[in-house]
PDB file of C-alpha atoms in Angstrom:
ATOM      1  CA  MET A  14     -39.290  46.183  47.526  1.00 40.00           C
ATOM      2  CA  LYS A  15     -39.560  49.865  48.351  1.00 56.00           C
ATOM      3  CA  ILE A  16     -42.190  52.600  48.056  1.00 58.00           C
ATOM      4  CA  HIS A  17     -42.054  54.094  44.549  1.00 61.00           C
ATOM      5  CA  HIS A  18     -44.109  57.238  45.119  1.00 71.00           C
ATOM      6  CA  ILE A  19     -47.010  58.659  47.167  1.00 85.00           C
ATOM      7  CA  ALA A  20     -49.974  60.247  45.377  1.00 81.00           C
ATOM      8  CA  ILE A  21     -52.314  62.999  46.595  1.00 86.00           C
ATOM      9  CA  TRP A  22     -55.490  64.318  44.949  1.00 87.00           C
ATOM     10  CA  THR A  23     -55.898  68.073  45.261  1.00 88.00           C
ATOM     11  CA  PHE A  24     -57.983  71.002  44.063  1.00 88.00           C
ATOM     12  CA  ARG A  25     -54.984  73.337  44.643  1.00 89.00           C
ATOM     13  CA  LEU A  26     -52.434  71.745  42.319  1.00 92.00           C
ATOM     14  CA  GLU A  27     -50.170  74.754  41.767  1.00 95.00           C
ATOM     15  CA  GLU A  28     -50.367  75.914  45.381  1.00 94.00           C
ATOM     16  CA  LEU A  29     -49.579  72.440  46.730  1.00 93.00           C
ATOM     17  CA  LYS A  30     -46.668  71.986  44.314  1.00 94.00           C
ATOM     18  CA  ASP A  31     -45.195  75.351  45.336  1.00 95.00           C
ATOM     19  CA  PHE A  32     -45.616  74.463  49.029  1.00 93.00           C
ATOM     20  CA  TYR A  33     -43.497  71.284  48.828  1.00 92.00           C
ATOM     21  CA  VAL A  34     -40.931  72.880  46.530  1.00 92.00           C
ATOM     22  CA  HIS A  35     -40.518  76.021  48.652  1.00 91.00           C
ATOM     23  CA  TYR A  36     -40.615  74.647  52.189  1.00 92.00           C
ATOM     24  CA  PHE A  37     -39.242  71.112  51.762  1.00 89.00           C
ATOM     25  CA  ASN A  38     -36.662  71.706  49.008  1.00 85.00           C
ATOM     26  CA  GLY A  39     -38.565  69.594  46.507  1.00 87.00           C
ATOM     27  CA  THR A  40     -37.875  69.560  42.785  1.00 89.00           C
ATOM     28  CA  SER A  41     -40.865  69.474  40.449  1.00 90.00           C
ATOM     29  CA  ASN A  42     -41.066  68.181  36.901  1.00 88.00           C
ATOM     30  CA  GLU A  43     -43.021  69.903  34.142  1.00 88.00           C
ATOM     31  CA  LYS A  44     -46.776  69.539  34.515  1.00 90.00           C
ATOM     32  CA  TYR A  45     -48.303  66.485  32.839  1.00 88.00           C
ATOM     33  CA  VAL A  46     -51.697  67.233  31.250  1.00 88.00           C
ATOM     34  CA  ASN A  47     -54.215  64.791  29.783  1.00 85.00           C
ATOM     35  CA  PRO A  48     -57.016  66.984  28.359  1.00 88.00           C
ATOM     36  CA  GLN A  49     -59.246  64.004  27.452  1.00 86.00           C
ATOM     37  CA  LYS A  50     -59.448  62.900  31.085  1.00 81.00           C
ATOM     38  CA  GLY A  51     -59.256  66.362  32.613  1.00 87.00           C
ATOM     39  CA  PHE A  52     -56.152  65.194  34.486  1.00 85.00           C
ATOM     40  CA  GLU A  53     -53.086  67.210  35.534  1.00 90.00           C
ATOM     41  CA  SER A  54     -50.179  66.187  37.760  1.00 88.00           C
ATOM     42  CA  TYR A  55     -46.715  67.026  39.058  1.00 90.00           C
ATOM     43  CA  PHE A  56     -44.065  64.750  40.519  1.00 86.00           C
ATOM     44  CA  VAL A  57     -42.115  66.449  43.313  1.00 90.00           C
ATOM     45  CA  SER A  58     -38.837  64.695  44.163  1.00 87.00           C
ATOM     46  CA  PHE A  59     -36.756  65.137  47.307  1.00 84.00           C
ATOM     47  CA  GLN A  60     -33.125  64.495  48.247  1.00 73.00           C
ATOM     48  CA  SER A  61     -33.981  60.911  49.160  1.00 73.00           C
ATOM     49  CA  GLY A  62     -37.070  58.752  49.534  1.00 78.00           C
ATOM     50  CA  PRO A  63     -40.070  58.419  47.214  1.00 83.00           C
ATOM     51  CA  PRO A  64     -41.483  61.404  45.310  1.00 85.00           C
ATOM     52  CA  LEU A  65     -44.951  62.874  45.738  1.00 87.00           C
ATOM     53  CA  GLU A  66     -47.370  62.782  42.830  1.00 85.00           C
ATOM     54  CA  LEU A  67     -49.777  65.713  43.134  1.00 89.00           C
ATOM     55  CA  MET A  68     -52.873  65.181  40.999  1.00 87.00           C
ATOM     56  CA  ARG A  69     -55.998  67.057  39.948  1.00 88.00           C
ATOM     57  CA  ARG A  70     -58.932  65.702  37.945  1.00 86.00           C
ATOM     58  CA  THR A  71     -62.273  67.341  37.317  1.00 81.00           C
ATOM     59  CA  ASP A  72     -64.401  64.433  38.581  1.00 80.00           C
ATOM     60  CA  VAL A  73     -62.575  63.849  41.895  1.00 77.00           C
ATOM     61  CA  GLN A  74     -64.660  64.859  44.908  1.00 69.00           C
ATOM     62  CA  ASN A  75     -63.468  66.410  48.159  1.00 64.00           C
ATOM     63  CA  VAL A  76     -63.293  64.257  51.316  1.00 57.00           C
ATOM     64  CA  PRO A  77     -62.528  65.902  54.687  1.00 55.00           C
ATOM     65  CA  ILE A  78     -59.111  64.925  56.094  1.00 51.00           C
ATOM     66  CA  GLU A  79     -59.243  64.029  59.765  1.00 51.00           C
ATOM     67  CA  GLU A  80     -56.418  63.069  62.093  1.00 49.00           C
ATOM     68  CA  ASN A  81     -57.927  59.753  63.123  1.00 46.00           C
ATOM     69  CA  LYS A  82     -59.539  58.552  59.913  1.00 48.00           C
ATOM     70  CA  LEU A  83     -58.596  55.154  58.526  1.00 46.00           C
ATOM     71  CA  GLY A  84     -56.012  55.059  55.756  1.00 55.00           C
ATOM     72  CA  LEU A  85     -53.168  57.454  55.044  1.00 66.00           C
ATOM     73  CA  THR A  86     -52.903  59.803  58.014  1.00 67.00           C
ATOM     74  CA  HIS A  87     -49.750  61.904  57.519  1.00 78.00           C
ATOM     75  CA  LEU A  88     -46.488  62.430  55.631  1.00 83.00           C
ATOM     76  CA  ALA A  89     -43.222  62.757  57.559  1.00 85.00           C
ATOM     77  CA  PHE A  90     -40.159  64.707  56.431  1.00 86.00           C
ATOM     78  CA  SER A  91     -36.804  64.057  58.068  1.00 83.00           C
ATOM     79  CA  MET A  92     -34.894  67.130  59.268  1.00 84.00           C
ATOM     80  CA  ASP A  93     -31.157  67.452  59.905  1.00 80.00           C
ATOM     81  CA  SER A  94     -31.485  68.762  63.490  1.00 85.00           C
ATOM     82  CA  LYS A  95     -33.854  69.952  66.223  1.00 88.00           C
ATOM     83  CA  GLU A  96     -33.021  73.497  65.173  1.00 89.00           C
ATOM     84  CA  ALA A  97     -34.181  72.726  61.631  1.00 89.00           C
ATOM     85  CA  VAL A  98     -37.540  71.462  62.960  1.00 91.00           C
ATOM     86  CA  LEU A  99     -37.994  74.602  65.068  1.00 94.00           C
ATOM     87  CA  GLU A 100     -36.911  76.949  62.275  1.00 93.00           C
ATOM     88  CA  LEU A 101     -39.280  75.469  59.684  1.00 94.00           C
ATOM     89  CA  THR A 102     -42.163  75.324  62.179  1.00 94.00           C
ATOM     90  CA  GLU A 103     -41.799  79.012  63.027  1.00 94.00           C
ATOM     91  CA  LYS A 104     -41.401  79.978  59.365  1.00 94.00           C
ATOM     92  CA  LEU A 105     -44.650  78.195  58.488  1.00 95.00           C
ATOM     93  CA  ARG A 106     -46.391  79.737  61.512  1.00 95.00           C
ATOM     94  CA  SER A 107     -45.299  83.220  60.455  1.00 95.00           C
ATOM     95  CA  GLU A 108     -46.758  82.610  56.999  1.00 95.00           C
ATOM     96  CA  ASN A 109     -50.140  81.611  58.467  1.00 95.00           C
ATOM     97  CA  TYR A 110     -49.992  77.842  58.052  1.00 95.00           C
ATOM     98  CA  THR A 111     -51.721  75.850  60.814  1.00 95.00           C
ATOM     99  CA  ILE A 112     -49.429  74.255  63.411  1.00 95.00           C
ATOM    100  CA  ALA A 113     -51.415  71.164  64.392  1.00 92.00           C
ATOM    101  CA  GLY A 114     -48.782  69.874  66.811  1.00 92.00           C
ATOM    102  CA  GLU A 115     -46.258  72.025  68.631  1.00 93.00           C
ATOM    103  CA  PRO A 116     -42.590  70.905  68.674  1.00 93.00           C
ATOM    104  CA  ARG A 117     -42.044  68.125  71.204  1.00 89.00           C
ATOM    105  CA  THR A 118     -40.037  64.981  71.882  1.00 87.00           C
ATOM    106  CA  SER A 119     -42.166  61.881  71.368  1.00 75.00           C
ATOM    107  CA  GLY A 120     -42.053  58.786  73.526  1.00 69.00           C
ATOM    108  CA  ASP A 121     -39.960  56.948  70.929  1.00 63.00           C
ATOM    109  CA  GLY A 122     -37.348  59.682  70.779  1.00 76.00           C
ATOM    110  CA  TYR A 123     -38.386  61.798  67.804  1.00 78.00           C
ATOM    111  CA  PHE A 124     -38.303  65.595  68.023  1.00 88.00           C
ATOM    112  CA  GLU A 125     -41.257  66.599  65.884  1.00 89.00           C
ATOM    113  CA  SER A 126     -43.898  69.129  64.977  1.00 94.00           C
ATOM    114  CA  VAL A 127     -47.035  68.807  62.844  1.00 92.00           C
ATOM    115  CA  ILE A 128     -48.261  71.341  60.303  1.00 94.00           C
ATOM    116  CA  LEU A 129     -51.103  71.300  57.778  1.00 94.00           C
ATOM    117  CA  ASP A 130     -50.391  71.785  54.093  1.00 91.00           C
ATOM    118  CA  PRO A 131     -52.755  73.930  51.949  1.00 92.00           C
ATOM    119  CA  ASP A 132     -55.165  70.970  51.597  1.00 87.00           C
ATOM    120  CA  GLY A 133     -55.097  70.137  55.308  1.00 89.00           C
ATOM    121  CA  ASN A 134     -52.843  67.080  54.983  1.00 87.00           C
ATOM    122  CA  ARG A 135     -50.859  66.487  58.171  1.00 87.00           C
ATOM    123  CA  ILE A 136     -47.097  66.936  57.658  1.00 90.00           C
ATOM    124  CA  GLU A 137     -44.709  65.820  60.397  1.00 87.00           C
ATOM    125  CA  CYS A 138     -41.299  67.463  60.581  1.00 90.00           C
ATOM    126  CA  VAL A 139     -39.126  64.993  62.494  1.00 87.00           C
ATOM    127  CA  TYR A 140     -35.561  64.650  63.737  1.00 86.00           C
ATOM    128  CA  LYS A 141     -33.891  61.705  65.433  1.00 77.00           C
ATOM    129  CA  LYS A 142     -30.126  61.477  65.731  1.00 69.00           C
ATOM    130  CA  ASP A 143     -29.860  57.774  64.812  1.00 62.00           C
ATOM    131  CA  ASP A 144     -32.145  58.204  61.792  1.00 55.00           C
ATOM    132  CA  ALA A 145     -30.234  61.222  60.542  1.00 46.00           C
ATOM    133  CA  GLU A 146     -26.996  59.242  60.573  1.00 44.00           C
ATOM    134  CA  SER A 147     -28.455  56.214  58.794  1.00 42.00           C
ATOM    135  CA  SER A 148     -30.612  57.935  56.159  1.00 41.00           C
ATOM    136  CA  LEU A 149     -27.841  59.042  53.824  1.00 36.00           C
ATOM    137  CA  PRO A 150     -28.697  58.041  50.250  1.00 39.00           C
ATOM    138  CA  SER A 151     -26.847  54.951  49.010  1.00 48.00           C
ATOM    139  CA  CYS A 152     -26.441  56.488  45.548  1.00 61.00           C
ATOM    140  CA  ASN A 153     -24.297  59.525  46.329  1.00 77.00           C
ATOM    141  CA  GLU A 154     -23.300  62.222  43.905  1.00 87.00           C
ATOM    142  CA  ILE A 155     -19.886  61.646  42.336  1.00 93.00           C
ATOM    143  CA  LYS A 156     -17.836  64.432  40.781  1.00 92.00           C
ATOM    144  CA  THR A 157     -15.166  63.894  38.141  1.00 94.00           C
ATOM    145  CA  GLU A 158     -13.064  66.454  36.289  1.00 93.00           C
ATOM    146  CA  ARG A 159     -15.893  67.423  33.914  1.00 94.00           C
ATOM    147  CA  LEU A 160     -18.946  65.507  35.095  1.00 94.00           C
ATOM    148  CA  LEU A 161     -21.415  65.231  37.949  1.00 94.00           C
ATOM    149  CA  LEU A 162     -22.936  61.768  38.423  1.00 95.00           C
ATOM    150  CA  ARG A 163     -26.165  61.989  40.422  1.00 92.00           C
ATOM    151  CA  PRO A 164     -29.427  60.099  40.955  1.00 91.00           C
ATOM    152  CA  PHE A 165     -32.091  60.559  38.279  1.00 90.00           C
ATOM    153  CA  ASN A 166     -35.114  62.717  39.112  1.00 86.00           C
ATOM    154  CA  GLU A 167     -38.334  63.902  37.475  1.00 82.00           C
ATOM    155  CA  ASN A 168     -36.636  66.936  35.939  1.00 85.00           C
ATOM    156  CA  ASP A 169     -34.646  64.611  33.677  1.00 89.00           C
ATOM    157  CA  LEU A 170     -37.729  63.520  31.711  1.00 89.00           C
ATOM    158  CA  GLU A 171     -37.503  65.866  28.729  1.00 89.00           C
ATOM    159  CA  ALA A 172     -33.721  65.535  28.356  1.00 91.00           C
ATOM    160  CA  LEU A 173     -34.026  61.744  28.601  1.00 92.00           C
ATOM    161  CA  PHE A 174     -36.701  61.761  25.893  1.00 91.00           C
ATOM    162  CA  ALA A 175     -34.540  63.957  23.654  1.00 91.00           C
ATOM    163  CA  CYS A 176     -31.584  61.556  24.022  1.00 91.00           C
ATOM    164  CA  CYS A 177     -33.511  58.329  23.669  1.00 89.00           C
ATOM    165  CA  GLN A 178     -35.412  59.251  20.501  1.00 90.00           C
ATOM    166  CA  ASN A 179     -32.159  58.674  18.624  1.00 89.00           C
ATOM    167  CA  PRO A 180     -32.192  55.307  16.777  1.00 88.00           C
ATOM    168  CA  ASN A 181     -28.369  55.226  16.822  1.00 86.00           C
ATOM    169  CA  LEU A 182     -28.483  55.124  20.613  1.00 84.00           C
ATOM    170  CA  GLY A 183     -31.179  52.462  20.725  1.00 76.00           C
ATOM    171  CA  ASN A 184     -29.332  50.308  18.221  1.00 77.00           C
ATOM    172  CA  ASN A 185     -26.312  50.174  20.530  1.00 80.00           C
ATOM    173  CA  ALA A 186     -28.209  49.950  23.815  1.00 78.00           C
ATOM    174  CA  GLY A 187     -30.886  47.479  22.692  1.00 77.00           C
ATOM    175  CA  TRP A 188     -33.993  49.550  23.279  1.00 81.00           C
ATOM    176  CA  LYS A 189     -36.640  50.840  20.917  1.00 86.00           C
ATOM    177  CA  PRO A 190     -36.227  54.572  20.250  1.00 89.00           C
ATOM    178  CA  HIS A 191     -38.710  56.454  22.426  1.00 89.00           C
ATOM    179  CA  GLU A 192     -41.683  57.801  20.498  1.00 89.00           C
ATOM    180  CA  THR A 193     -43.625  59.665  23.205  1.00 90.00           C
ATOM    181  CA  LEU A 194     -42.916  61.562  26.405  1.00 88.00           C
ATOM    182  CA  GLU A 195     -45.132  59.063  28.240  1.00 87.00           C
ATOM    183  CA  GLU A 196     -42.910  56.196  27.089  1.00 87.00           C
ATOM    184  CA  ALA A 197     -39.837  58.043  28.372  1.00 89.00           C
ATOM    185  CA  HIS A 198     -41.654  58.745  31.659  1.00 88.00           C
ATOM    186  CA  GLU A 199     -42.261  55.029  32.203  1.00 86.00           C
ATOM    187  CA  VAL A 200     -38.623  54.150  31.467  1.00 88.00           C
ATOM    188  CA  LEU A 201     -37.384  56.948  33.741  1.00 89.00           C
ATOM    189  CA  HIS A 202     -39.350  55.531  36.668  1.00 83.00           C
ATOM    190  CA  GLN A 203     -39.052  51.805  36.085  1.00 82.00           C
ATOM    191  CA  VAL A 204     -35.435  51.650  34.943  1.00 86.00           C
ATOM    192  CA  PHE A 205     -33.488  54.682  36.078  1.00 88.00           C
ATOM    193  CA  MET A 206     -35.217  55.803  39.285  1.00 84.00           C
ATOM    194  CA  ALA A 207     -36.328  52.412  40.634  1.00 76.00           C
ATOM    195  CA  GLN A 208     -32.886  50.795  40.947  1.00 80.00           C
ATOM    196  CA  GLU A 209     -29.936  51.494  43.202  1.00 85.00           C
ATOM    197  CA  ASN A 210     -26.518  52.487  41.884  1.00 91.00           C
ATOM    198  CA  ILE A 211     -27.697  54.011  38.617  1.00 94.00           C
ATOM    199  CA  TRP A 212     -26.512  57.555  37.961  1.00 95.00           C
ATOM    200  CA  ALA A 213     -27.484  60.296  35.569  1.00 94.00           C
ATOM    201  CA  VAL A 214     -24.361  61.549  33.788  1.00 96.00           C
ATOM    202  CA  THR A 215     -24.461  65.346  33.656  1.00 95.00           C
ATOM    203  CA  LYS A 216     -21.985  68.040  32.691  1.00 92.00           C
ATOM    204  CA  GLN A 217     -20.667  70.218  35.466  1.00 88.00           C
ATOM    205  CA  GLY A 218     -21.687  73.832  35.112  1.00 79.00           C
ATOM    206  CA  ASN A 219     -24.891  73.485  33.111  1.00 81.00           C
ATOM    207  CA  GLY A 220     -26.234  70.225  34.617  1.00 80.00           C
ATOM    208  CA  LEU A 221     -27.094  68.903  31.160  1.00 83.00           C
ATOM    209  CA  LEU A 222     -28.109  65.219  31.138  1.00 92.00           C
ATOM    210  CA  ILE A 223     -25.927  63.468  28.567  1.00 95.00           C
ATOM    211  CA  GLY A 224     -26.152  59.806  29.579  1.00 95.00           C
ATOM    212  CA  SER A 225     -26.311  57.212  32.316  1.00 95.00           C
ATOM    213  CA  VAL A 226     -23.949  54.788  34.039  1.00 96.00           C
ATOM    214  CA  GLY A 227     -24.586  52.172  36.699  1.00 95.00           C
ATOM    215  CA  ILE A 228     -23.680  48.859  38.268  1.00 95.00           C
ATOM    216  CA  ILE A 229     -26.390  46.319  39.032  1.00 92.00           C
ATOM    217  CA  PRO A 230     -26.473  42.604  39.962  1.00 91.00           C
ATOM    218  CA  ASP A 231     -25.173  40.499  37.070  1.00 91.00           C
ATOM    219  CA  PRO A 232     -28.093  38.346  35.840  1.00 89.00           C
ATOM    220  CA  LYS A 233     -25.641  35.890  34.293  1.00 89.00           C
ATOM    221  CA  ARG A 234     -23.924  35.121  37.608  1.00 90.00           C
ATOM    222  CA  GLU A 235     -25.265  33.788  40.894  1.00 88.00           C
ATOM    223  CA  ASN A 236     -22.711  35.717  42.917  1.00 90.00           C
ATOM    224  CA  PRO A 237     -23.520  38.848  44.959  1.00 88.00           C
ATOM    225  CA  GLN A 238     -19.864  39.896  44.697  1.00 92.00           C
ATOM    226  CA  ALA A 239     -20.224  40.309  40.921  1.00 94.00           C
ATOM    227  CA  LEU A 240     -21.908  43.409  39.523  1.00 95.00           C
ATOM    228  CA  MET A 241     -22.584  44.330  35.906  1.00 96.00           C
ATOM    229  CA  LEU A 242     -21.632  47.689  34.417  1.00 97.00           C
ATOM    230  CA  GLY A 243     -23.985  49.424  32.000  1.00 95.00           C
ATOM    231  CA  TYR A 244     -23.932  52.824  30.323  1.00 95.00           C
ATOM    232  CA  TRP A 245     -25.145  54.949  27.435  1.00 95.00           C
ATOM    233  CA  LEU A 246     -24.194  58.378  26.118  1.00 95.00           C
ATOM    234  CA  ASP A 247     -26.046  60.904  23.959  1.00 93.00           C
ATOM    235  CA  GLU A 248     -24.623  60.790  20.422  1.00 92.00           C
ATOM    236  CA  ALA A 249     -23.759  64.503  20.427  1.00 92.00           C
ATOM    237  CA  HIS A 250     -21.142  63.762  23.105  1.00 93.00           C
ATOM    238  CA  TRP A 251     -19.489  60.702  21.590  1.00 94.00           C
ATOM    239  CA  GLY A 252     -15.739  60.761  21.061  1.00 93.00           C
ATOM    240  CA  LYS A 253     -14.962  63.241  23.861  1.00 94.00           C
ATOM    241  CA  GLY A 254     -13.950  60.810  26.615  1.00 95.00           C
ATOM    242  CA  TYR A 255     -16.990  61.490  28.795  1.00 96.00           C
ATOM    243  CA  MET A 256     -18.016  57.864  29.222  1.00 96.00           C
ATOM    244  CA  SER A 257     -14.483  56.682  30.013  1.00 96.00           C
ATOM    245  CA  GLU A 258     -14.390  59.399  32.685  1.00 96.00           C
ATOM    246  CA  ALA A 259     -17.734  58.280  34.143  1.00 97.00           C
ATOM    247  CA  VAL A 260     -16.858  54.576  34.035  1.00 97.00           C
ATOM    248  CA  THR A 261     -13.562  55.198  35.866  1.00 96.00           C
ATOM    249  CA  ALA A 262     -15.508  56.835  38.705  1.00 96.00           C
ATOM    250  CA  ILE A 263     -18.041  54.004  38.901  1.00 96.00           C
ATOM    251  CA  LEU A 264     -15.357  51.306  38.913  1.00 96.00           C
ATOM    252  CA  ASN A 265     -13.709  53.091  41.829  1.00 95.00           C
ATOM    253  CA  TYR A 266     -17.088  53.243  43.579  1.00 94.00           C
ATOM    254  CA  GLY A 267     -17.813  49.560  42.971  1.00 94.00           C
ATOM    255  CA  PHE A 268     -14.458  48.199  44.073  1.00 94.00           C
ATOM    256  CA  GLU A 269     -13.736  50.670  46.879  1.00 92.00           C
ATOM    257  CA  LYS A 270     -17.111  51.587  48.398  1.00 90.00           C
ATOM    258  CA  LEU A 271     -19.155  48.476  47.586  1.00 90.00           C
ATOM    259  CA  GLY A 272     -16.209  46.091  47.915  1.00 92.00           C
ATOM    260  CA  VAL A 273     -17.176  43.815  45.024  1.00 94.00           C
ATOM    261  CA  SER A 274     -14.681  41.323  43.597  1.00 95.00           C
ATOM    262  CA  LEU A 275     -15.730  41.390  39.937  1.00 97.00           C
ATOM    263  CA  ILE A 276     -17.384  43.857  37.550  1.00 97.00           C
ATOM    264  CA  THR A 277     -18.666  42.586  34.220  1.00 97.00           C
ATOM    265  CA  ALA A 278     -20.025  44.206  31.072  1.00 97.00           C
ATOM    266  CA  ASN A 279     -21.751  43.064  27.879  1.00 95.00           C
ATOM    267  CA  CYS A 280     -22.078  44.746  24.508  1.00 94.00           C
ATOM    268  CA  TYR A 281     -23.191  43.874  21.002  1.00 94.00           C
ATOM    269  CA  PRO A 282     -20.510  42.789  18.501  1.00 94.00           C
ATOM    270  CA  HIS A 283     -21.155  45.880  16.342  1.00 93.00           C
ATOM    271  CA  ASN A 284     -20.765  48.325  19.255  1.00 93.00           C
ATOM    272  CA  GLU A 285     -17.081  49.090  18.784  1.00 93.00           C
ATOM    273  CA  ARG A 286     -17.235  52.310  20.830  1.00 93.00           C
ATOM    274  CA  SER A 287     -18.373  50.422  23.917  1.00 94.00           C
ATOM    275  CA  GLN A 288     -15.687  47.788  23.410  1.00 95.00           C
ATOM    276  CA  LYS A 289     -13.075  50.558  23.230  1.00 95.00           C
ATOM    277  CA  VAL A 290     -14.285  52.020  26.553  1.00 96.00           C
ATOM    278  CA  LEU A 291     -14.094  48.624  28.272  1.00 97.00           C
ATOM    279  CA  LYS A 292     -10.672  47.710  26.939  1.00 96.00           C
ATOM    280  CA  GLY A 293      -9.384  51.134  27.932  1.00 95.00           C
ATOM    281  CA  GLN A 294     -10.432  50.401  31.519  1.00 95.00           C
ATOM    282  CA  GLY A 295      -8.598  47.060  31.600  1.00 96.00           C
ATOM    283  CA  PHE A 296     -11.594  44.777  31.007  1.00 97.00           C
ATOM    284  CA  GLU A 297     -10.714  41.391  29.554  1.00 97.00           C
ATOM    285  CA  TYR A 298     -12.698  39.607  26.875  1.00 96.00           C
ATOM    286  CA  GLU A 299     -14.427  36.567  28.341  1.00 95.00           C
ATOM    287  CA  GLY A 300     -16.199  35.186  25.283  1.00 96.00           C
ATOM    288  CA  THR A 301     -19.326  35.431  23.163  1.00 96.00           C
ATOM    289  CA  LEU A 302     -22.739  34.445  24.466  1.00 95.00           C
ATOM    290  CA  HIS A 303     -24.433  33.429  21.236  1.00 96.00           C
ATOM    291  CA  GLN A 304     -28.052  34.355  20.467  1.00 96.00           C
ATOM    292  CA  ALA A 305     -28.253  36.124  23.802  1.00 92.00           C
ATOM    293  CA  GLU A 306     -30.962  38.717  23.186  1.00 91.00           C
ATOM    294  CA  LEU A 307     -34.050  39.212  21.045  1.00 90.00           C
ATOM    295  CA  ILE A 308     -34.319  42.967  20.488  1.00 87.00           C
ATOM    296  CA  TYR A 309     -37.286  45.142  19.530  1.00 84.00           C
ATOM    297  CA  THR A 310     -36.687  44.756  15.771  1.00 86.00           C
ATOM    298  CA  GLY A 311     -37.020  40.965  15.954  1.00 89.00           C
ATOM    299  CA  GLN A 312     -33.280  40.464  15.443  1.00 89.00           C
ATOM    300  CA  VAL A 313     -31.284  38.208  17.773  1.00 93.00           C
ATOM    301  CA  TYR A 314     -27.947  39.582  18.911  1.00 93.00           C
ATOM    302  CA  ASP A 315     -24.923  37.929  20.473  1.00 95.00           C
ATOM    303  CA  HIS A 316     -23.371  39.402  23.615  1.00 95.00           C
ATOM    304  CA  GLN A 317     -19.667  40.013  23.823  1.00 96.00           C
ATOM    305  CA  CYS A 318     -18.808  39.491  27.482  1.00 97.00           C
ATOM    306  CA  TYR A 319     -16.068  41.298  29.406  1.00 97.00           C
ATOM    307  CA  TYR A 320     -14.873  41.216  33.010  1.00 97.00           C
ATOM    308  CA  LEU A 321     -12.562  43.116  35.350  1.00 97.00           C
ATOM    309  CA  LYS A 322     -11.282  41.500  38.534  1.00 96.00           C
ATOM    310  CA  ARG A 323     -10.562  43.547  41.624  1.00 95.00           C
ATOM    311  CA  GLU A 324      -6.895  42.462  41.537  1.00 95.00           C
ATOM    312  CA  LYS A 325      -6.431  43.782  37.991  1.00 94.00           C
ATOM    313  CA  TRP A 326      -8.132  47.059  38.893  1.00 94.00           C
ATOM    314  CA  GLU A 327      -5.826  47.470  41.920  1.00 92.00           C
ATOM    315  CA  GLU A 328      -2.750  46.848  39.745  1.00 90.00           C
ATOM    316  CA  ARG A 329      -3.870  49.542  37.303  1.00 88.00           C
ATOM    317  CA  LYS A 330      -4.521  51.990  40.154  1.00 83.00           C
ATOM    318  CA  GLU A 331      -0.954  51.539  41.426  1.00 80.00           C
ATOM    319  CA  LYS A 332       0.638  52.349  38.061  1.00 72.00           C
TER     320      LYS A 332
END
């Protein structure tokens, strides 16, 4: 398990959002508003680690934040160097934020300073050489000729909703077309942001989200060396070779970087476009798993199962 997000109540919603976006390179989604409950919130995502949910509601009361109170005591942001800690500390000082702890080296080897955000929450800016080397995200950005594959973030919500409303997409991918932004928000967090090795497929230049591709543990195999490929593409971009381009990059990532021995894929018998992508990548037909899935309409679909061995992939790479 891992931390999904950290939530903070505030009276200064816009000011707090701007603080984390401006000083800590955060990326904020569009504001969520529930007028019936008097609730408003932003999710602010960072390069790695869990996002912050900043929340305001009319009935929430203020509680003084003290350094030594029980419960959540501070947030810590990792910096790339000592110089980065010093630079940010002095920038915040010059803009009249409180420096609650001057830059120092702690007993356990961290170079750190402590500042207070607009609500008085304690923010540690920390650097440690070993941590900086080991904290690289496991889901790196991957560039292809026309695409940028990157981790999903909160800013993808509206584009994801626009794509996934399409019943033609849901019919091929097995999900119910999204009816509300809230439904898309739940899927974004539970499916696309909560798992490793799942990428948003975007177009280089405009950053437009047009699909997703990923490799996850194969639930049909008890073998950690076997991963399962999955993907979907917005209908407006079908027939242009985008998904074949993305899948090629992910196969290279799986076999080269992750070192797996087998990558599998399943699709419905009627999904001829997906079958064409797989066969074009050298996948071999393994068989039909009958009555494999009950979908949202009440229908039961078979799965057509495909596989690609590392040896076959290497042979194709050499040609």
